[in-house]
Amino acid sequence: MTPSASSGGSSLPSGFAVFITFPDLLFIFEFVFGGLVWILIASSHVPIPLVQGWVMFTSVFCFTVTTLLLFLYVIGAHGNRTSWITLDAGYHCTASLLYFGASVLEALAAIELQEGFTYKYYHENISAVVFSFVVTLLYMVHAVFSLIRWKSS
């Protein structure tokens, strides 16, 4: 990568610059809201266990990988290699697709839960659906800007 390309904003930040650059700032929100989805799914009652398993897998997988990437970016493990920009874009595209599928499945499970379950369980699932779609939106925005960064690198 040439010095002019790295100064043009097409490189990944290192250290605490991760917390002030966009779209990398979204890591914090993905971490927090992804953790909320994980907690809500773990505590909720879903009539279809396979749906709960898939949503749980998605939330735990994305939470773990997001935490790992955030840590690696903060310690500067990526250097100035463009392969990390490709990894970042690929991961956020994959995560947004996984979360979109999980959000739709969780919404369908919440609709099924509307009849025959208690008020508390229904609202836990509705909260999980809302936060799941929020995380989906965060990952999609991060993916779009990561793809823009990837294209300009």
GROMACS .gro file of C-alpha atoms in nm:
model
  153
    1MET     CA    1   0.000   0.000   0.000
    2THR     CA    2   0.134   0.340  -0.086
    3PRO     CA    3   0.163   0.616   0.174
    4SER     CA    4  -0.097   0.822  -0.009
    5ALA     CA    5  -0.345   0.535   0.005
    6SER     CA    6  -0.298   0.487   0.379
    7SER     CA    7  -0.340   0.857   0.447
    8GLY     CA    8  -0.657   0.862   0.239
    9GLY     CA    9  -0.850   0.670   0.504
   10SER     CA   10  -0.835   0.331   0.334
   11SER     CA   11  -0.633   0.162   0.609
   12LEU     CA   12  -0.750   0.010   0.933
   13PRO     CA   13  -0.687   0.210   1.249
   14SER     CA   14  -0.467   0.085   1.532
   15GLY     CA   15  -0.472   0.146   1.904
   16PHE     CA   16  -0.738   0.366   2.051
   17ALA     CA   17  -0.803   0.524   1.711
   18VAL     CA   18  -1.040   0.229   1.662
   19PHE     CA   19  -1.277   0.396   1.907
   20ILE     CA   20  -1.293   0.726   1.718
   21THR     CA   21  -1.288   0.627   1.349
   22PHE     CA   22  -1.591   0.536   1.145
   23PRO     CA   23  -1.698   0.259   1.074
   24ASP     CA   24  -1.472   0.096   1.335
   25LEU     CA   25  -1.653   0.287   1.609
   26LEU     CA   26  -1.949   0.057   1.535
   27PHE     CA   27  -1.755  -0.232   1.695
   28ILE     CA   28  -1.856  -0.096   2.035
   29PHE     CA   29  -2.226  -0.087   1.949
   30GLU     CA   30  -2.210  -0.430   1.782
   31PHE     CA   31  -2.047  -0.562   2.099
   32VAL     CA   32  -2.303  -0.410   2.336
   33PHE     CA   33  -2.621  -0.480   2.140
   34GLY     CA   34  -2.495  -0.823   2.027
   35GLY     CA   35  -2.441  -0.909   2.392
   36LEU     CA   36  -2.796  -0.799   2.469
   37VAL     CA   37  -2.930  -1.026   2.195
   38TRP     CA   38  -2.726  -1.314   2.336
   39ILE     CA   39  -2.863  -1.254   2.689
   40LEU     CA   40  -3.223  -1.213   2.572
   41ILE     CA   41  -3.214  -1.528   2.358
   42ALA     CA   42  -3.056  -1.728   2.638
   43SER     CA   43  -3.330  -1.624   2.880
   44SER     CA   44  -3.627  -1.647   2.642
   45HIS     CA   45  -3.863  -1.932   2.567
   46VAL     CA   46  -3.896  -2.014   2.199
   47PRO     CA   47  -4.151  -2.266   2.072
   48ILE     CA   48  -3.909  -2.391   1.805
   49PRO     CA   49  -3.574  -2.494   1.965
   50LEU     CA   50  -3.394  -2.502   1.629
   51VAL     CA   51  -3.468  -2.132   1.580
   52GLN     CA   52  -3.338  -2.048   1.926
   53GLY     CA   53  -3.026  -2.255   1.856
   54TRP     CA   54  -2.955  -2.073   1.529
   55VAL     CA   55  -3.010  -1.728   1.679
   56MET     CA   56  -2.794  -1.824   1.977
   57PHE     CA   57  -2.518  -1.954   1.748
   58THR     CA   58  -2.526  -1.636   1.541
   59SER     CA   59  -2.518  -1.404   1.841
   60VAL     CA   60  -2.238  -1.594   2.019
   61PHE     CA   61  -2.031  -1.635   1.701
   62CYS     CA   62  -2.059  -1.268   1.601
   63PHE     CA   63  -2.002  -1.149   1.959
   64THR     CA   64  -1.686  -1.360   1.984
   65VAL     CA   65  -1.542  -1.264   1.645
   66THR     CA   66  -1.628  -0.896   1.692
   67THR     CA   67  -1.452  -0.899   2.029
   68LEU     CA   68  -1.150  -1.074   1.878
   69LEU     CA   69  -1.127  -0.831   1.584
   70LEU     CA   70  -1.167  -0.530   1.811
   71PHE     CA   71  -0.887  -0.658   2.035
   72LEU     CA   72  -0.661  -0.732   1.737
   73TYR     CA   73  -0.722  -0.386   1.591
   74VAL     CA   74  -0.651  -0.217   1.924
   75ILE     CA   75  -0.317  -0.397   1.965
   76GLY     CA   76  -0.231  -0.328   1.600
   77ALA     CA   77  -0.192  -0.692   1.494
   78HIS     CA   78  -0.304  -0.611   1.140
   79GLY     CA   79  -0.018  -0.377   1.051
   80ASN     CA   80  -0.086  -0.208   0.717
   81ARG     CA   81  -0.170  -0.523   0.523
   82THR     CA   82  -0.462  -0.501   0.281
   83SER     CA   83  -0.559  -0.863   0.356
   84TRP     CA   84  -0.701  -0.738   0.687
   85ILE     CA   85  -0.918  -0.486   0.504
   86THR     CA   86  -1.054  -0.775   0.295
   87LEU     CA   87  -1.107  -0.983   0.612
   88ASP     CA   88  -1.290  -0.693   0.778
   89ALA     CA   89  -1.522  -0.642   0.481
   90GLY     CA   90  -1.585  -1.014   0.441
   91TYR     CA   91  -1.658  -1.066   0.808
   92HIS     CA   92  -1.903  -0.777   0.833
   93CYS     CA   93  -2.086  -0.887   0.517
   94THR     CA   94  -2.112  -1.242   0.655
   95ALA     CA   95  -2.218  -1.121   0.999
   96SER     CA   96  -2.489  -0.898   0.853
   97LEU     CA   97  -2.630  -1.190   0.652
   98LEU     CA   98  -2.618  -1.424   0.953
   99TYR     CA   99  -2.786  -1.168   1.177
  100PHE     CA  100  -3.050  -1.085   0.916
  101GLY     CA  101  -3.147  -1.452   0.890
  102ALA     CA  102  -3.145  -1.491   1.267
  103SER     CA  103  -3.354  -1.177   1.313
  104VAL     CA  104  -3.619  -1.295   1.068
  105LEU     CA  105  -3.634  -1.638   1.234
  106GLU     CA  106  -3.659  -1.482   1.579
  107ALA     CA  107  -3.940  -1.254   1.457
  108LEU     CA  108  -4.129  -1.555   1.322
  109ALA     CA  109  -4.079  -1.736   1.654
  110ALA     CA  110  -4.210  -1.431   1.841
  111ILE     CA  111  -4.520  -1.429   1.620
  112GLU     CA  112  -4.574  -1.797   1.706
  113LEU     CA  113  -4.527  -1.710   2.073
  114GLN     CA  114  -4.802  -1.448   2.066
  115GLU     CA  115  -5.071  -1.707   2.132
  116GLY     CA  116  -5.047  -1.936   2.431
  117PHE     CA  117  -4.746  -1.800   2.621
  118THR     CA  118  -4.727  -1.562   2.912
  119TYR     CA  119  -4.685  -1.190   2.877
  120LYS     CA  120  -4.328  -1.197   3.015
  121TYR     CA  121  -4.196  -1.452   2.766
  122TYR     CA  122  -4.357  -1.278   2.473
  123HIS     CA  123  -4.200  -0.944   2.561
  124GLU     CA  124  -3.857  -1.103   2.611
  125ASN     CA  125  -3.880  -1.238   2.258
  126ILE     CA  126  -4.001  -0.906   2.118
  127SER     CA  127  -3.703  -0.736   2.286
  128ALA     CA  128  -3.471  -0.997   2.134
  129VAL     CA  129  -3.623  -0.930   1.790
  130VAL     CA  130  -3.582  -0.553   1.821
  131PHE     CA  131  -3.220  -0.573   1.938
  132SER     CA  132  -3.144  -0.837   1.678
  133PHE     CA  133  -3.261  -0.607   1.400
  134VAL     CA  134  -3.062  -0.319   1.554
  135VAL     CA  135  -2.748  -0.536   1.547
  136THR     CA  136  -2.830  -0.640   1.190
  137LEU     CA  137  -2.847  -0.274   1.090
  138LEU     CA  138  -2.518  -0.200   1.267
  139TYR     CA  139  -2.343  -0.487   1.088
  140MET     CA  140  -2.492  -0.382   0.753
  141VAL     CA  141  -2.374  -0.022   0.792
  142HIS     CA  142  -2.032  -0.146   0.900
  143ALA     CA  143  -2.024  -0.383   0.601
  144VAL     CA  144  -2.109  -0.107   0.353
  145PHE     CA  145  -1.838   0.123   0.483
  146SER     CA  146  -1.590  -0.166   0.509
  147LEU     CA  147  -1.661  -0.248   0.144
  148ILE     CA  148  -1.602   0.116   0.051
  149ARG     CA  149  -1.271   0.105   0.240
  150TRP     CA  150  -1.184  -0.226   0.071
  151LYS     CA  151  -1.257  -0.085  -0.275
  152SER     CA  152  -1.042   0.222  -0.213
  153SER     CA  153  -0.747   0.019  -0.079
   0.00000   0.00000   0.00000
